[in-house]
Amino acid sequence: MLNKWAIAAMIAVLAVGGVGHADANGTSANTLLSEGVSLELGERDFINYCAACHGVGARGDGTIGEFLTLAVPDLTELSKRDGGQFPEARVTEVIDGRAEVKVHGMRDMPVWGDWFDAEAASLDIDRKARELIVNDRIASLVLYLKSIQAP
C-alpha cells in the first residue's frame, strides 16, 4: 500500500507534468537520456518532483505538506543539522530509497530511484543505461541540495 508521501508525490508529479508526454512532433517532451550530473538537472528535478512537499525554496513549506502527517523537513539546513558537513551519502540514500530495508516500515517519501528507473524503462533502453540515468538524476538532486545549504 502506498503511504501519504508517495500518493502526494504522484499527484504533484502529474500536476506539473513530470511524467513524459509527446509534443506536437510526437517526440517526448521529457527526454530521459542521461544528461550527466548537473546543477540545472538537479534544480529541474527538484521543482518537478520535490517542491510540492518541500516547497520551491526547499524549506518544508510545499503546498502538499499540510496534508501529510509528518512534518516536511527544511532541506536548506541539512549541513547545519549535521555539524556543518553536508551528509551527501545519507541524502543520496534517502532520495534513492531502493536500498532501504522494507521490514523497517513505511518510508516517509517516495522511492525516487524506482520512479526514475520506471521513467527510463519507458525509453526501451538496457538496464545499464537506465541505471546511469537514475544515478545521474539522483546525483544531480544531491548536488542541487548541497548548493542551497544555509550558511
C-alpha positions as CSV (number, residue, x, y, z in Angstrom):
1,M,0.0,0.0,0.0
2,L,1.2,3.5,-0.8
3,N,1.8,5.9,2.0
4,K,0.6,9.5,2.1
5,W,4.0,10.9,0.9
6,A,4.0,8.6,-2.2
7,I,0.5,9.5,-3.1
8,A,1.2,13.2,-2.6
9,A,4.3,12.9,-4.8
10,M,2.5,11.1,-7.6
11,I,-0.2,13.8,-7.5
12,A,2.4,16.5,-7.6
13,V,4.3,15.0,-10.5
14,L,1.2,14.5,-12.5
15,A,0.0,18.1,-11.7
16,V,3.3,19.6,-13.0
17,G,3.6,17.3,-16.0
18,G,6.6,15.4,-14.6
19,V,5.7,12.3,-16.5
20,G,6.9,12.3,-20.1
21,H,4.4,13.3,-22.8
22,A,4.6,13.7,-26.5
23,D,4.9,17.1,-28.2
24,A,3.3,18.1,-31.5
25,N,6.0,16.2,-33.4
26,G,5.3,13.0,-31.4
27,T,8.6,13.1,-29.5
28,S,8.9,13.0,-25.8
29,A,8.9,16.4,-24.0
30,N,10.8,14.8,-21.1
31,T,13.6,13.1,-22.9
32,L,15.3,10.9,-20.2
33,L,18.5,10.0,-21.9
34,S,21.3,10.8,-19.4
35,E,22.2,14.4,-19.3
36,G,25.1,13.7,-16.9
37,V,25.2,15.2,-13.5
38,S,24.4,18.9,-13.3
39,L,23.1,21.6,-11.0
40,E,20.5,22.5,-13.7
41,L,19.1,18.9,-13.8
42,G,19.0,18.8,-10.1
43,E,17.1,22.0,-9.8
44,R,14.7,21.0,-12.5
45,D,14.0,17.6,-10.9
46,F,13.7,19.3,-7.5
47,I,11.0,21.7,-8.9
48,N,9.2,18.9,-10.7
49,Y,9.3,16.2,-8.1
50,C,10.2,17.6,-4.7
51,A,8.8,21.1,-4.4
52,A,5.2,20.1,-3.9
53,C,6.1,18.8,-0.5
54,H,9.4,20.5,0.3
55,G,8.5,23.9,-1.2
56,V,10.2,25.8,-4.1
57,G,12.7,27.1,-1.6
58,A,13.2,23.7,0.0
59,R,12.2,25.0,3.4
60,G,9.5,22.3,4.1
61,D,6.6,24.6,3.1
62,G,5.3,22.9,0.0
63,T,1.6,23.0,-0.8
64,I,1.0,19.3,-0.2
65,G,2.9,19.3,3.1
66,E,-0.1,20.4,5.1
67,F,-1.9,17.2,4.2
68,L,0.9,15.0,5.5
69,T,1.0,13.5,9.0
70,L,4.8,14.1,9.3
71,A,6.5,17.5,9.2
72,V,8.3,18.1,5.9
73,P,12.0,18.9,6.7
74,D,13.7,22.1,5.7
75,L,16.3,20.8,3.2
76,T,18.4,24.0,3.3
77,E,19.6,23.1,6.8
78,L,20.9,19.6,6.2
79,S,24.5,20.7,6.7
80,K,23.7,22.7,9.8
81,R,21.9,19.8,11.4
82,D,24.9,17.6,10.6
83,G,27.6,19.7,12.3
84,G,28.4,21.8,9.2
85,Q,29.0,19.0,6.9
86,F,26.6,18.1,4.1
87,P,25.5,14.5,4.6
88,E,25.9,13.5,0.9
89,A,25.8,9.7,1.3
90,R,22.7,9.8,3.5
91,V,20.9,12.3,1.3
92,T,21.7,10.1,-1.7
93,E,20.3,7.0,0.1
94,V,17.2,8.8,1.2
95,I,16.4,10.1,-2.3
96,D,17.2,6.8,-4.0
97,G,15.3,4.7,-1.4
98,R,15.9,1.4,-3.2
99,A,18.4,0.2,-0.6
100,E,16.1,0.7,2.4
101,V,15.2,-2.4,4.3
102,K,11.4,-3.0,3.8
103,V,10.9,-4.5,7.2
104,H,11.8,-1.2,8.9
105,G,8.4,0.2,8.0
106,M,7.0,2.7,5.6
107,R,9.2,5.3,4.0
108,D,8.4,8.9,4.6
109,M,8.8,9.8,1.0
110,P,8.6,8.2,-2.4
111,V,11.4,5.8,-3.7
112,W,12.7,8.1,-6.4
113,G,15.3,5.5,-7.6
114,D,12.4,3.3,-8.6
115,W,10.4,6.2,-10.0
116,F,13.3,7.4,-12.2
117,D,14.0,3.8,-13.2
118,A,10.4,3.4,-14.3
119,E,10.6,6.6,-16.4
120,A,13.8,5.4,-18.0
121,A,12.4,2.0,-18.7
122,S,9.8,3.6,-20.9
123,L,12.7,4.5,-23.3
124,D,13.2,0.8,-24.0
125,I,16.9,1.0,-23.2
126,D,19.1,-1.6,-21.5
127,R,19.4,-1.9,-17.7
128,K,22.9,-0.4,-17.5
129,A,21.8,2.7,-19.4
130,R,18.7,3.0,-17.2
131,E,20.9,2.8,-14.0
132,L,23.2,5.5,-15.4
133,I,20.2,7.8,-15.9
134,V,18.9,7.1,-12.4
135,N,22.3,7.6,-10.7
136,D,22.8,10.9,-12.7
137,R,19.4,12.3,-11.7
138,I,19.9,11.4,-8.0
139,A,23.4,12.8,-8.0
140,S,22.1,16.0,-9.6
141,L,19.4,16.3,-6.9
142,V,22.1,15.9,-4.3
143,L,24.3,18.5,-6.0
144,Y,21.4,20.9,-6.0
145,L,20.6,20.3,-2.4
146,K,24.2,20.8,-1.4
147,S,24.2,24.1,-3.3
148,I,21.2,25.6,-1.4
149,Q,22.5,24.9,2.1
150,A,22.1,27.8,4.6
151,P,25.4,29.4,5.7
